[in-house]
Coordinates of C-alpha atoms in Angstrom, one line a residue:
Chain A
X1 CA -16.2 1.2 -14.3
X2 CA -14.8 -1.5 -16.6
X3 CA -13.1 -4.1 -14.4
X4 CA -9.7 -2.9 -15.5
X5 CA -7.7 -4.1 -12.5
X6 CA -9.1 -7.6 -12.7
X7 CA -8.5 -7.7 -16.4
X8 CA -5.0 -6.5 -16.1
X9 CA -4.3 -9.0 -13.4
X10 CA -5.8 -11.8 -15.5
X11 CA -3.7 -10.7 -18.5
X12 CA -0.6 -11.1 -16.3
X13 CA -1.8 -14.1 -14.4
X14 CA 1.5 -16.1 -14.4
X15 CA 3.5 -13.2 -13.0
X16 CA 0.7 -12.4 -10.5
X17 CA 0.4 -16.1 -9.4
X18 CA 4.1 -16.4 -8.9
X19 CA 4.1 -13.3 -6.7
X20 CA 1.0 -14.5 -4.8
X21 CA 2.8 -17.8 -4.2
X22 CA 5.8 -15.9 -2.8
X23 CA 3.4 -14.1 -0.5
X24 CA 1.7 -17.4 0.4
X25 CA 5.0 -18.9 1.5
X26 CA 5.7 -15.9 3.6
X27 CA 2.2 -16.2 5.1
X28 CA 2.9 -19.9 5.8
X29 CA 6.2 -19.0 7.5
X30 CA 4.5 -16.4 9.6
X31 CA 1.7 -18.8 10.5
X32 CA 4.2 -21.3 11.5
X33 CA 6.1 -18.8 13.7
X34 CA 2.9 -17.5 15.2
X35 CA 1.5 -21.0 15.9
X36 CA 4.7 -22.2 17.4
X37 CA 4.7 -19.2 19.6
X38 CA 1.1 -19.8 20.7
X39 CA 2.0 -23.5 21.2
X40 CA 5.0 -22.7 23.3
X41 CA 2.9 -20.3 25.3
X42 CA 0.1 -22.8 25.9
X43 CA 2.6 -25.6 26.6
X44 CA 4.7 -23.6 29.0
X45 CA 1.8 -22.7 31.3
X46 CA -0.5 -25.7 30.5
X47 CA 0.6 -27.4 33.7
X48 CA 0.1 -24.3 35.9
X49 CA -3.4 -23.9 34.5
X50 CA -4.2 -27.6 34.9
X51 CA -3.3 -27.8 38.6
X52 CA -6.1 -26.8 40.9
X53 CA -3.9 -24.5 42.9
X54 CA -4.9 -20.9 43.7
X55 CA -1.5 -19.9 44.9
X56 CA 2.1 -20.8 44.1
X57 CA 4.8 -20.4 46.7
X58 CA 8.5 -20.4 45.8
X59 CA 11.9 -19.3 47.1
X60 CA 12.4 -15.6 47.4
X61 CA 13.3 -14.0 44.0
X62 CA 12.1 -17.0 42.1
X63 CA 9.2 -16.0 39.9
X64 CA 8.3 -18.7 37.3
X65 CA 8.1 -22.3 36.5
X66 CA 10.5 -22.4 33.6
X67 CA 13.7 -20.5 34.4
X68 CA 14.3 -20.0 38.1
X69 CA 15.6 -22.3 40.8
X70 CA 13.6 -22.7 43.9
X71 CA 14.2 -25.0 46.9
X72 CA 11.8 -25.2 49.9
X73 CA 11.6 -27.6 52.8
X74 CA 8.8 -30.1 52.3
X75 CA 8.2 -30.0 56.0
X76 CA 7.0 -26.4 55.7
X77 CA 3.8 -27.7 54.1
X78 CA 2.2 -28.5 57.4
X79 CA 2.7 -24.9 58.6
X80 CA 1.2 -23.5 55.3
X81 CA -1.8 -25.8 55.7
X82 CA -2.6 -24.0 59.1
X83 CA -2.9 -20.6 57.5
X84 CA -6.4 -19.2 57.6
X85 CA -8.3 -19.9 54.4
X86 CA -6.0 -22.7 53.2
X87 CA -7.7 -26.0 52.5
X88 CA -4.9 -27.9 50.8
X89 CA -1.2 -27.6 50.1
X90 CA 1.2 -29.8 48.3
X91 CA 4.8 -29.5 47.3
X92 CA 6.1 -30.2 43.8
X93 CA 9.8 -30.6 42.8
X94 CA 10.8 -29.6 39.4
X95 CA 13.9 -31.3 38.0
X96 CA 15.5 -30.9 34.6
X97 CA 16.7 -34.4 33.8
X98 CA 18.2 -36.4 31.0
X99 CA 17.1 -39.7 29.5
X100 CA 18.8 -41.6 26.7
X101 CA 16.6 -42.7 23.9
X102 CA 18.0 -44.2 20.7
X103 CA 21.5 -43.5 21.9
X104 CA 21.0 -39.7 22.2
X105 CA 20.3 -37.6 25.3
X106 CA 16.8 -36.2 25.6
X107 CA 15.8 -33.5 28.2
X108 CA 12.7 -33.8 30.3
X109 CA 11.1 -31.2 32.4
X110 CA 10.2 -33.5 35.3
X111 CA 7.7 -32.5 38.0
X112 CA 7.5 -34.6 41.1
X113 CA 4.1 -34.4 42.9
X114 CA 2.3 -36.1 45.7
X115 CA -0.2 -38.6 44.1
X116 CA -2.2 -38.5 47.3
X117 CA -2.9 -34.8 47.0
X118 CA -5.5 -33.3 44.7
X119 CA -2.9 -30.7 43.7
X120 CA 0.0 -31.1 41.4
X121 CA -0.9 -34.0 39.2
X122 CA -1.5 -33.4 35.5
X123 CA -5.2 -33.3 35.0
X124 CA -5.5 -33.8 31.2
X125 CA -4.6 -37.4 30.6
X126 CA -4.9 -39.2 27.3
X127 CA -4.1 -42.5 28.8
X128 CA -3.5 -44.0 32.3
X129 CA -4.1 -42.5 35.7
X130 CA -2.6 -39.7 37.8
X131 CA -2.5 -42.1 40.8
X132 CA 1.0 -43.2 40.2
X133 CA 3.5 -44.9 42.6
X134 CA 7.2 -44.5 43.1
X135 CA 9.1 -45.6 40.0
X136 CA 6.2 -44.6 37.7
X137 CA 6.0 -41.7 35.3
X138 CA 3.5 -39.8 33.2
X139 CA 4.9 -38.4 30.0
X140 CA 3.6 -35.8 27.5
X141 CA 1.9 -37.1 24.3
X142 CA 4.3 -35.3 22.0
X143 CA 7.3 -36.9 23.8
X144 CA 5.6 -40.3 23.6
X145 CA 4.8 -39.9 19.9
X146 CA 8.2 -38.7 19.0
X147 CA 10.0 -41.6 20.7
X148 CA 7.3 -44.2 20.1
X149 CA 6.5 -44.7 23.8
X150 CA 3.3 -46.1 25.2
X151 CA 1.7 -46.6 28.6
X152 CA 3.4 -49.7 30.1
X153 CA 6.8 -49.2 28.4
X154 CA 9.8 -48.3 30.5
X155 CA 12.0 -45.3 30.4
X156 CA 15.5 -45.0 31.9
X157 CA 16.2 -41.6 33.5
X158 CA 19.6 -41.0 35.0
X159 CA 20.2 -44.7 35.5
X160 CA 16.8 -45.2 37.1
X161 CA 14.1 -47.2 35.4
X162 CA 10.6 -45.8 35.3
X163 CA 7.4 -47.5 34.1
X164 CA 5.2 -45.2 31.9
X165 CA 1.9 -45.1 33.8
X166 CA 0.2 -42.4 31.7
X167 CA 0.3 -40.1 28.8
X168 CA -0.8 -36.4 29.3
X169 CA -1.7 -33.5 27.1
X170 CA -1.1 -29.8 27.0
X171 CA 2.3 -30.0 28.6
X172 CA 4.6 -29.6 25.6
X173 CA 6.8 -26.6 25.8
X174 CA 8.4 -27.5 22.5
X175 CA 12.0 -27.1 23.7
X176 CA 11.3 -29.7 26.3
X177 CA 8.3 -31.7 27.3
X178 CA 6.9 -32.0 30.9
X179 CA 6.9 -35.4 32.6
X180 CA 5.5 -36.3 36.0
X181 CA 6.5 -38.7 38.7
X182 CA 6.1 -38.9 42.5
X183 CA 8.0 -36.3 44.5
X184 CA 10.0 -39.0 46.2
X185 CA 11.2 -40.3 42.8
X186 CA 12.1 -36.7 41.8
X187 CA 14.0 -36.2 45.0
X188 CA 15.9 -39.4 44.4
X189 CA 16.9 -38.2 40.9
X190 CA 18.0 -34.8 42.3
X191 CA 19.9 -36.5 45.1
X192 CA 18.2 -34.5 47.9
X193 CA 15.4 -35.6 50.2
X194 CA 12.8 -33.4 51.9
X195 CA 13.0 -30.7 49.3
X196 CA 10.3 -29.1 47.0
X197 CA 10.5 -26.4 44.4
X198 CA 7.0 -25.0 44.9
X199 CA 4.1 -25.3 47.2
X200 CA 0.7 -25.3 45.6
X201 CA -2.0 -23.9 47.7
X202 CA -5.8 -24.3 47.4
X203 CA -8.1 -22.1 49.4
X204 CA -11.1 -23.3 51.3
X205 CA -13.4 -20.6 50.0
X206 CA -13.9 -18.9 53.4
X207 CA -11.9 -15.9 52.3
X208 CA -11.5 -14.2 48.9
X209 CA -8.6 -14.9 46.6
X210 CA -6.9 -11.6 47.4
X211 CA -7.3 -12.1 51.2
X212 CA -5.9 -15.6 50.8
X213 CA -2.9 -14.3 48.9
X214 CA -2.3 -11.6 51.5
X215 CA -2.6 -13.9 54.5
X216 CA -0.2 -16.5 52.9
X217 CA 2.3 -13.7 52.1
X218 CA 2.0 -12.5 55.7
X219 CA 2.6 -15.9 57.1
X220 CA 5.5 -16.7 54.7
X221 CA 7.6 -13.5 54.5
X222 CA 10.8 -15.3 53.5
X223 CA 9.2 -16.7 50.3
X224 CA 7.5 -15.4 47.2
X225 CA 3.8 -16.0 46.9
X226 CA 1.9 -15.6 43.6
X227 CA -1.6 -16.0 42.6
X228 CA -2.1 -18.5 39.8
X229 CA -2.7 -15.7 37.3
X230 CA 0.5 -13.9 38.3
X231 CA 2.5 -17.1 38.1
X232 CA 1.1 -17.8 34.6
X233 CA 2.0 -14.3 33.6
X234 CA 5.5 -14.5 35.1
X235 CA 6.2 -17.8 33.3
X236 CA 4.8 -16.3 30.0
X237 CA 7.0 -13.2 30.4
X238 CA 10.0 -15.4 31.0
X239 CA 9.2 -17.5 27.9
X240 CA 8.6 -14.4 25.8
X241 CA 11.9 -12.9 26.8
X242 CA 13.7 -15.8 25.2
X243 CA 11.5 -16.4 22.2
X244 CA 9.9 -13.2 21.0
X245 CA 13.1 -11.4 19.8
X246 CA 13.9 -14.3 17.6
X247 CA 10.4 -14.6 16.2
X248 CA 10.2 -10.8 15.6
X249 CA 13.5 -10.8 13.8
X250 CA 12.4 -13.6 11.5
X251 CA 9.0 -12.0 11.0
X252 CA 10.4 -8.6 10.1
X253 CA 12.9 -10.2 7.7
X254 CA 10.1 -12.1 6.2
X255 CA 8.0 -8.9 5.7
X256 CA 11.0 -7.2 4.1
X257 CA 11.3 -10.1 1.6
X258 CA 7.6 -10.0 1.0
X259 CA 7.7 -6.2 0.2
X260 CA 10.7 -6.8 -2.1
X261 CA 8.9 -9.6 -4.0
X262 CA 5.8 -7.4 -4.4
X263 CA 7.8 -4.4 -5.4
X264 CA 9.7 -6.5 -8.0
X265 CA 6.5 -7.9 -9.5
X266 CA 4.7 -4.6 -9.7
X267 CA 7.6 -2.6 -10.9
X268 CA 8.3 -5.1 -13.7
X269 CA 4.6 -5.1 -14.6
X270 CA 4.4 -1.3 -14.7
X271 CA 7.6 -1.0 -16.6
X272 CA 6.5 -3.6 -19.2
X273 CA 3.1 -2.0 -19.6
X274 CA 4.3 1.6 -19.4
X275 CA 2.5 2.4 -22.7
X276 CA -0.8 1.2 -21.3
X277 CA -0.3 3.5 -18.3
X278 CA 0.7 6.3 -20.7
X279 CA -2.5 5.6 -22.7
X280 CA -4.6 5.8 -19.5
X281 CA -3.0 9.1 -18.8
X282 CA -3.7 10.3 -22.3
X283 CA -7.3 9.3 -22.0
X284 CA -7.6 11.4 -18.9
X285 CA -6.9 9.0 -16.0
X286 CA -5.9 11.0 -12.9
X287 CA -2.9 10.3 -10.7
X288 CA -5.3 9.2 -8.0
X289 CA -6.9 6.7 -10.4
X290 CA -3.5 5.3 -11.5
X291 CA -2.3 5.1 -7.9
X292 CA -5.4 3.2 -6.8
X293 CA -5.1 0.9 -9.8
X294 CA -1.6 -0.1 -8.8
X295 CA -2.6 -0.4 -5.1
X296 CA -5.6 -2.5 -6.0
X297 CA -3.4 -4.9 -8.0
X298 CA -1.0 -5.1 -5.1
X299 CA -3.7 -5.7 -2.6
X300 CA -5.3 -8.4 -4.8
X301 CA -2.0 -10.1 -4.9
X302 CA -1.5 -9.8 -1.2
X303 CA -5.0 -11.1 -0.6
X304 CA -4.6 -14.1 -2.9
X305 CA -1.2 -14.8 -1.2
X306 CA -2.9 -14.8 2.2
X307 CA -5.7 -17.0 1.1
X308 CA -3.3 -19.5 -0.5
X309 CA -1.0 -19.4 2.6
X310 CA -4.0 -19.8 5.0
X311 CA -5.4 -22.8 3.1
X312 CA -1.9 -24.5 2.8
X313 CA -1.4 -23.9 6.5
X314 CA -4.7 -25.5 7.4
X315 CA -4.1 -28.4 5.0
X316 CA -0.5 -29.2 6.0
X317 CA -0.4 -28.5 9.7
X318 CA -1.9 -31.9 10.7
X319 CA 0.7 -33.6 8.5
X320 CA 3.5 -31.5 9.9
X321 CA 2.5 -32.4 13.5
X322 CA 2.5 -36.1 12.5
X323 CA 6.0 -35.7 11.0
X324 CA 7.3 -33.6 14.0
X325 CA 5.3 -34.6 17.0
X326 CA 7.1 -32.3 19.4
X327 CA 5.8 -29.4 17.4
X328 CA 2.9 -27.7 19.2
X329 CA 1.0 -25.5 16.8
X330 CA -1.9 -23.5 18.2
X331 CA -4.0 -21.8 15.6
X332 CA -5.6 -18.5 16.5
X333 CA -8.1 -16.4 14.4
X334 CA -6.4 -13.3 15.8
X335 CA -3.1 -14.5 14.2
X336 CA -5.0 -15.0 10.9
X337 CA -6.3 -11.5 11.2
X338 CA -2.9 -10.1 11.9
X339 CA -1.4 -11.9 8.9
X340 CA -4.2 -10.8 6.6
X341 CA -3.5 -7.2 7.6
X342 CA 0.2 -7.8 7.1
X343 CA -0.4 -9.3 3.6
X344 CA -2.4 -6.2 2.6
X345 CA 0.2 -3.9 4.1
X346 CA 2.9 -5.7 2.2
X347 CA 0.9 -5.1 -1.0
X348 CA 0.5 -1.4 -0.3
X349 CA 4.1 -0.9 0.7
X350 CA 5.3 -3.0 -2.3
X351 CA 3.3 -0.7 -4.7
X352 CA 5.1 2.5 -3.6
X353 CA 7.9 2.4 -6.1
X354 CA 5.6 1.5 -9.0
X355 CA 3.2 4.4 -8.1
X356 CA 6.2 6.8 -8.2
X357 CA 7.1 5.4 -11.6
X358 CA 3.5 5.5 -13.0
X359 CA 3.0 9.1 -11.8
X360 CA 6.2 10.1 -13.7
X361 CA 5.2 8.5 -17.0
X362 CA 4.5 11.2 -19.6
X363 CA 1.2 10.6 -21.5
X364 CA 3.1 11.7 -24.6
X365 CA 4.8 8.2 -24.5
X366 CA 1.7 7.0 -26.1
X367 CA 2.9 8.5 -29.4
X368 CA 5.9 6.2 -29.5
X369 CA 5.6 4.0 -32.6
Chain B
X1 CA -7.0 36.8 -26.3
X2 CA -10.5 36.3 -27.7
X3 CA -11.2 33.3 -29.9
X4 CA -14.0 32.8 -32.3
X5 CA -16.6 30.3 -30.9
X6 CA -16.0 28.3 -34.1
X7 CA -12.3 28.2 -33.5
X8 CA -11.2 25.0 -31.9
X9 CA -7.4 25.4 -32.1
X10 CA -5.5 28.7 -32.1
X11 CA -1.7 28.2 -31.9
X12 CA 0.6 31.2 -31.7
X13 CA 4.4 31.0 -32.1
X14 CA 4.5 27.5 -30.5
X15 CA 8.0 26.3 -29.8
X16 CA 9.3 23.2 -28.2
X17 CA 12.9 22.8 -27.3
X18 CA 14.3 19.6 -25.7
X19 CA 17.5 19.6 -23.7
X20 CA 18.6 18.9 -20.2
X21 CA 21.7 21.1 -19.9
X22 CA 24.3 18.4 -20.5
X23 CA 23.5 18.2 -24.2
X24 CA 22.9 21.0 -26.7
X25 CA 19.2 21.9 -26.9
X26 CA 17.2 20.5 -29.8
X27 CA 14.4 22.7 -31.2
X28 CA 11.7 20.2 -32.3
X29 CA 9.0 22.8 -33.1
X30 CA 9.6 26.4 -33.9
X31 CA 7.2 29.2 -34.3
X32 CA 4.2 27.2 -35.3
X33 CA 1.0 29.2 -35.8
X34 CA -2.3 28.0 -37.2
X35 CA -6.0 27.8 -36.4
X36 CA -8.5 25.0 -36.9
X37 CA -12.3 25.5 -37.1
X38 CA -15.1 23.4 -35.7
X39 CA -15.8 20.4 -37.9
X40 CA -12.6 20.9 -40.0
X41 CA -10.4 18.0 -41.0
X42 CA -6.9 19.2 -41.0
X43 CA -3.9 17.1 -42.3
X44 CA -0.4 17.9 -41.2
X45 CA 2.2 16.3 -43.5
X46 CA 5.9 16.1 -43.1
X47 CA 8.9 13.9 -43.1
X48 CA 10.2 11.9 -40.1
X49 CA 11.7 14.2 -37.5
X50 CA 9.9 17.3 -38.8
X51 CA 8.3 17.8 -35.3
X52 CA 4.8 16.5 -36.2
X53 CA 4.5 14.2 -33.1
X54 CA 5.9 16.9 -30.8
X55 CA 3.3 19.3 -32.1
X56 CA 0.6 16.7 -31.6
X57 CA 1.8 16.1 -28.0
X58 CA 1.5 19.8 -27.3
X59 CA -2.0 20.0 -29.0
X60 CA -2.9 16.9 -26.9
X61 CA -2.0 18.8 -23.7
X62 CA 0.6 16.2 -22.9
X63 CA 3.7 18.3 -23.0
X64 CA 3.9 22.1 -22.5
X65 CA 5.3 24.3 -25.2
X66 CA 8.6 26.0 -24.4
X67 CA 7.3 29.2 -25.8
X68 CA 4.1 30.6 -27.5
X69 CA 0.5 30.2 -26.6
X70 CA -2.1 27.5 -27.4
X71 CA -5.8 28.0 -27.1
X72 CA -8.1 25.1 -27.4
X73 CA -11.9 25.7 -27.3
X74 CA -11.2 29.1 -26.0
X75 CA -9.0 27.9 -23.1
X76 CA -5.4 28.9 -22.9
X77 CA -4.1 25.4 -22.1
X78 CA -0.5 26.6 -21.5
X79 CA -1.7 28.1 -18.3
X80 CA -3.6 25.1 -16.9
X81 CA -2.3 22.9 -14.1
X82 CA -1.5 19.2 -14.7
X83 CA -4.7 18.2 -13.1
X84 CA -6.8 20.6 -15.1
X85 CA -5.0 19.5 -18.3
X86 CA -5.8 15.8 -17.5
X87 CA -9.5 16.8 -17.1
X88 CA -9.4 18.9 -20.2
X89 CA -8.0 16.0 -22.2
X90 CA -10.6 13.6 -20.9
X91 CA -13.5 16.0 -21.7
X92 CA -12.6 17.6 -24.9
X93 CA -10.0 15.5 -26.8
X94 CA -10.0 12.2 -28.5
X95 CA -6.9 10.3 -29.8
X96 CA -6.2 7.8 -32.6
X97 CA -2.7 6.3 -32.6
X98 CA -0.6 4.6 -35.3
X99 CA -0.3 1.4 -33.3
X100 CA -4.0 1.6 -32.1
X101 CA -3.1 1.5 -28.4
X102 CA -5.9 -0.7 -27.3
X103 CA -5.6 -2.3 -23.9
X104 CA -5.2 -6.1 -24.6
X105 CA -6.6 -6.9 -21.2
X106 CA -10.0 -5.4 -22.0
X107 CA -12.6 -6.4 -24.6
X108 CA -13.4 -4.2 -27.6
X109 CA -16.4 -2.8 -25.9
X110 CA -14.5 -2.2 -22.6
X111 CA -11.8 -0.3 -24.5
X112 CA -14.5 2.0 -25.9
X113 CA -16.1 2.4 -22.5
X114 CA -12.9 3.2 -20.7
X115 CA -12.8 7.0 -21.5
X116 CA -16.4 7.3 -20.6
X117 CA -15.8 5.6 -17.2
X118 CA -12.8 7.8 -16.6
X119 CA -15.1 10.8 -17.2
X120 CA -17.5 9.5 -14.5
X121 CA -20.1 7.7 -16.7
X122 CA -21.5 4.6 -14.9
X123 CA -21.3 1.2 -16.4
X124 CA -24.7 0.4 -17.9
X125 CA -24.8 3.8 -19.6
X126 CA -21.2 3.5 -20.9
X127 CA -21.9 0.0 -22.2
X128 CA -25.0 1.2 -24.0
X129 CA -23.1 4.1 -25.6
X130 CA -20.1 1.8 -26.5
X131 CA -22.5 -0.5 -28.2
X132 CA -24.0 2.3 -30.3
X133 CA -20.5 3.5 -31.3
X134 CA -19.4 0.0 -32.2
X135 CA -22.5 -0.4 -34.3
X136 CA -21.8 2.9 -36.1
X137 CA -18.3 1.7 -37.0
X138 CA -19.5 -1.8 -37.9
X139 CA -17.9 -3.6 -35.0
X140 CA -20.8 -4.6 -32.8
X141 CA -20.3 -8.2 -33.6
X142 CA -16.7 -7.9 -32.2
X143 CA -17.8 -6.2 -29.0
X144 CA -16.9 -9.1 -26.7
X145 CA -13.6 -9.9 -28.4
X146 CA -10.2 -9.0 -27.2
X147 CA -8.1 -6.8 -29.5
X148 CA -5.7 -9.6 -30.2
X149 CA -8.5 -11.4 -32.1
X150 CA -9.0 -8.4 -34.4
X151 CA -7.4 -7.4 -37.7
X152 CA -5.4 -4.2 -38.0
X153 CA -8.2 -2.4 -39.7
X154 CA -10.7 -3.5 -37.1
X155 CA -8.4 -2.4 -34.3
X156 CA -8.1 1.0 -35.8
X157 CA -11.8 1.4 -36.1
X158 CA -12.2 0.4 -32.4
X159 CA -9.6 3.1 -31.7
X160 CA -11.7 5.6 -33.7
X161 CA -14.8 4.6 -31.8
X162 CA -13.0 5.1 -28.6
X163 CA -11.9 8.5 -29.7
X164 CA -15.5 9.5 -30.0
X165 CA -16.5 8.1 -26.6
X166 CA -16.7 11.3 -24.7
X167 CA -18.1 13.4 -27.6
X168 CA -14.8 15.3 -28.0
X169 CA -14.5 18.6 -29.8
X170 CA -11.1 17.7 -31.2
X171 CA -9.6 14.4 -32.3
X172 CA -5.9 14.1 -32.8
X173 CA -4.8 11.3 -35.0
X174 CA -1.1 10.2 -35.2
X175 CA -0.4 8.3 -38.5
X176 CA -3.7 6.5 -38.4
X177 CA -2.9 4.5 -41.5
X178 CA 0.7 3.8 -40.6
X179 CA 0.1 0.2 -39.5
X180 CA -2.5 -0.7 -42.0
X181 CA -2.7 -1.8 -45.6
X182 CA -4.1 0.7 -48.1
X183 CA -7.6 -0.6 -48.0
X184 CA -7.9 -0.8 -44.3
X185 CA -6.2 2.5 -43.9
X186 CA -8.6 4.2 -46.3
X187 CA -11.6 2.7 -44.5
X188 CA -10.3 3.7 -41.1
X189 CA -9.7 7.3 -42.1
X190 CA -12.9 7.6 -44.0
X191 CA -14.9 6.4 -41.1
X192 CA -13.1 8.8 -38.8
X193 CA -13.7 11.8 -41.1
X194 CA -17.3 11.0 -41.9
X195 CA -18.2 10.6 -38.2
X196 CA -16.3 13.8 -37.4
X197 CA -18.2 15.7 -40.0
X198 CA -21.5 14.3 -38.7
X199 CA -20.6 15.4 -35.2
X200 CA -18.9 18.6 -36.2
X201 CA -15.8 17.4 -34.5
X202 CA -12.5 18.9 -35.6
X203 CA -9.9 16.3 -36.6
X204 CA -6.2 16.9 -36.9
X205 CA -4.3 14.2 -38.6
X206 CA -0.6 13.9 -38.7
X207 CA 0.6 11.5 -41.5
X208 CA 3.0 10.7 -44.2
X209 CA 0.2 9.2 -46.2
X210 CA -0.6 11.4 -49.2
X211 CA -3.9 9.5 -49.8
X212 CA -5.4 11.2 -46.8
X213 CA -5.2 14.5 -48.6
X214 CA -8.4 13.5 -50.4
X215 CA -10.4 13.5 -47.2
X216 CA -8.8 16.5 -45.6
X217 CA -10.3 20.0 -45.8
X218 CA -6.9 21.6 -45.5
X219 CA -3.3 20.4 -45.6
X220 CA -0.4 21.9 -43.8
X221 CA 3.2 20.8 -44.3
X222 CA 5.8 20.7 -41.6
X223 CA 9.5 20.7 -42.1
X224 CA 12.3 21.2 -39.6
X225 CA 9.9 22.1 -36.9
X226 CA 8.2 24.8 -38.9
X227 CA 4.8 24.8 -40.5
X228 CA 4.4 25.8 -44.1
X229 CA 1.1 27.0 -45.3
X230 CA -0.2 27.6 -41.8
X231 CA -2.7 30.4 -41.2
X232 CA -1.0 33.0 -39.1
X233 CA -3.3 34.3 -36.4

């Protein structure tokens, strides 16, 4: 077959390119949303994954790290340590606190941990050491980059001065960044001593993870006990509940705009070239041939839009992160696959109106002088 | 109805009335009857608005007649479905238009190949045949050009070559000299008719141009939707 689709596209390359650019910008927007979502996902549970804990214990009805309050007595740690199969336990205190940088308030997701315990400290450090002392703090790299902070600088949090002892990675939840200090310093900020939000539990390997979970649950009936996987899942669910409806709304609106752009281009093209389509009909082109011709044009446009969008995304993401350090963009090939499918689907959906039009053209239009 | 194996067109009382109910109906073609034989070159002359193009559209299986019957190559085309009509057009009919109707996006050779490809012929074979046709019409040196680079006369000769692409039994030409100067028009029609005679293809030309009469075997006149001098079957 003569390459009629490719030639028709080349003949209308400006219109085609403008439409492909429209799709490309839509793809960039979708990539951005998807990568932010993946970034928030990773940043929200990065700390849970980093700690070496097998189990998380919290107050009854508290389920996750992000959006539930939990207060437990630190003294209960010694009782937990005596449960069969437990090797180590450590309390952490989570405090939402405010610091003032550059005159404005900035929120920090502060976790107080015991530096002498192997549990609870951030493991992925870019600079410094997790062995901090009272009055010292470890901050997330995105927070440090955004506010120009370095190890050795000081940070005032709620009228207390902290020395930045380290910079950690993988703890950027975008809406707020995690920071880490000693549990005593966190208790001082909160204004209560002897309190923890969660107990992290590490098994000694003598019993299986399921048996460990059951025995801790049995020993602590007044509290909620979760495996690490459950706690990660609970936290993700909590995060998704807040973020996903917004992302879906924007994504659906974007797709509708994409379909409209595609429809406009194809309809304009078909209408302008109606005599060419009438000629094809006169020469014996079937409805199936003409339908596939329009769809192929649309799919080519969608594909080009995706490729442009993908390349621009890969090109400009590092620049974007440099400009907005608190952005946490996580690229996933599965996201690229989804967006490729979406681009092609936009093409097919966008061609519907044009196909209806082409099928209705009379071949006799070819006799118009 | 039986048709002679030599008869390519047999039209009986063909009528076409346009109208959608809100406006009074317009009768564009009224009681047209004629036959055309294999290899015959038939000219239909008539003033603007006489119904020539409507008749050509019906003969081209593009619009159905409101009344009457039309047999082409022994097939009652008024009874065929849209899909069968499309196939019929592709296999048996060729077209030449006043404004050439070449696809600007395709090269000259590809324009000639297109009907063959629509008919299922694969690319190397269609390219070979298009080359042979372009050579026959003296356009092989223009095969790789796009229609925009061609003169009017060359474009019309490409259109004629395209009309022969699927070895049709009937070629319908609508004002083939209408957009050409006299020399180019004469050359285009002569090449169309000589090729048709060689292939025993029937050609039906609709035109104002009286100079075409010289190459036609028979001339029919059309006025107010009616044919004068038609052979009643």
